[in-house]
C-alpha positions as a printed Julia matrix, in Angstrom:
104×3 Matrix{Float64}:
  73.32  144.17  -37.08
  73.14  140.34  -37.9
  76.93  140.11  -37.63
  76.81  141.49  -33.52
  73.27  138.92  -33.01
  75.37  136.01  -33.91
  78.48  137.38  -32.13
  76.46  137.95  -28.91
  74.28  134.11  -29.47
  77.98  132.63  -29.34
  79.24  134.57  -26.79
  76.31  133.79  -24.6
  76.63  129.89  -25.63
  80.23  129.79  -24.86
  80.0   131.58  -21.3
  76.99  128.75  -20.27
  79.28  125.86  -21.65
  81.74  127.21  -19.47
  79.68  127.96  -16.4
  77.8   124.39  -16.65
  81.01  122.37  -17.18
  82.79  124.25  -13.45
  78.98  123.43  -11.9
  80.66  119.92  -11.8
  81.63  118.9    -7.97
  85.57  118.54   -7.9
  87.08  115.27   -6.78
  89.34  115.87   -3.18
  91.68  112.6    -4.0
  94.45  111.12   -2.9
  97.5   111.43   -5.46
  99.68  109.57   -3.78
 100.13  107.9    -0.37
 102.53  107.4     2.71
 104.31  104.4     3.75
 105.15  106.38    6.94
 102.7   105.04    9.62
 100.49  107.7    11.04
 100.44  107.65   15.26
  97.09  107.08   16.47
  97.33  110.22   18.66
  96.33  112.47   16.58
  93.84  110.43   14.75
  89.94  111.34   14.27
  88.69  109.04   11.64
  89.02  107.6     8.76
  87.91  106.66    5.31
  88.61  104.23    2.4
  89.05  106.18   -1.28
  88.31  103.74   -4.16
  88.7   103.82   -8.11
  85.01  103.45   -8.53
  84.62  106.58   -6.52
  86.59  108.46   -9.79
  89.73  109.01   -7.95
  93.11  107.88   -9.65
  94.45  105.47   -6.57
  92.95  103.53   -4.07
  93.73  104.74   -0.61
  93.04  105.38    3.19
  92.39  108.33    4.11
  92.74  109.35    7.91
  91.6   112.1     9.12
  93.25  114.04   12.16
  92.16  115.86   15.11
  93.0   118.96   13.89
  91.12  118.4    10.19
  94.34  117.21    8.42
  93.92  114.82    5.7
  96.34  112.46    5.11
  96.75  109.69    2.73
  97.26  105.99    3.34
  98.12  103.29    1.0
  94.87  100.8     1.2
  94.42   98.43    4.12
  95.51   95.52    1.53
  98.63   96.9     0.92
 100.01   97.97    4.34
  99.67   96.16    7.94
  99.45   99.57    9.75
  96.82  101.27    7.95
  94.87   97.51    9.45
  96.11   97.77   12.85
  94.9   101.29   12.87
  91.48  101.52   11.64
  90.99   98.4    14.58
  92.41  100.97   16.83
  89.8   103.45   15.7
  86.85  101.11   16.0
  88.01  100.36   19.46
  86.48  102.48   22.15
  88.85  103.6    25.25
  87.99  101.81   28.47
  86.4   102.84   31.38
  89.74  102.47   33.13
  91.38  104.96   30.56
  88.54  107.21   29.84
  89.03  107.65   34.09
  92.83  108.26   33.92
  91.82  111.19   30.94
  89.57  112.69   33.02
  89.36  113.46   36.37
  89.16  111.32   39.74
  85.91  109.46   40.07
């Protein structure tokens, strides 16, 4: 009887070990990165991964229309990744928000 108490103490301690250590929030990283520049067509948004945010490699990380993540090397490394995250902060003009659209 004493034998199946302890058996089912440990049992119980090992499944709450188990379920408190996958309660932890997994990382969604970048592993590695592109050197292939990204066109700005079929760019959303963007955002900058860092090794103080517990991933493994700094990185850009755009994000496209469609929900795609891909991954950039950082700004500091690569003159693209720069020239597009200006192009992102950059707002279409009225003149080409009109040629989008339809005829004023």
């Amino acid at each position: 009887m004493a034998l199946r108490v302890v058996v089912l103490v440990l049992l119980a301690s090992v499944l709450c070990s188990y379920a408190a250590a996958n309660k932890e929030e997994t990382m969604d990283c970048c592993l590695t990165t592109s050197k292939k520049p990204i066109p700005r067509s079929i760019v959303k948004s963007h955002s900058i991964q860092t090794l103080n945010g517990g991933c493994g490699i700094p990185a850009t990380l755009f994000i496209t229309k469609v929900g795609k993540r891909l991954c950039a090397p950082p700004a500091s490394d690569s003159r693209w990744v720069v020239k597009l995250i200006k192009k992102l902060g950059k707002k279409p003009s009225k003149s080409q928000r009109q040629k989008k659209g339809s005829r004023p």
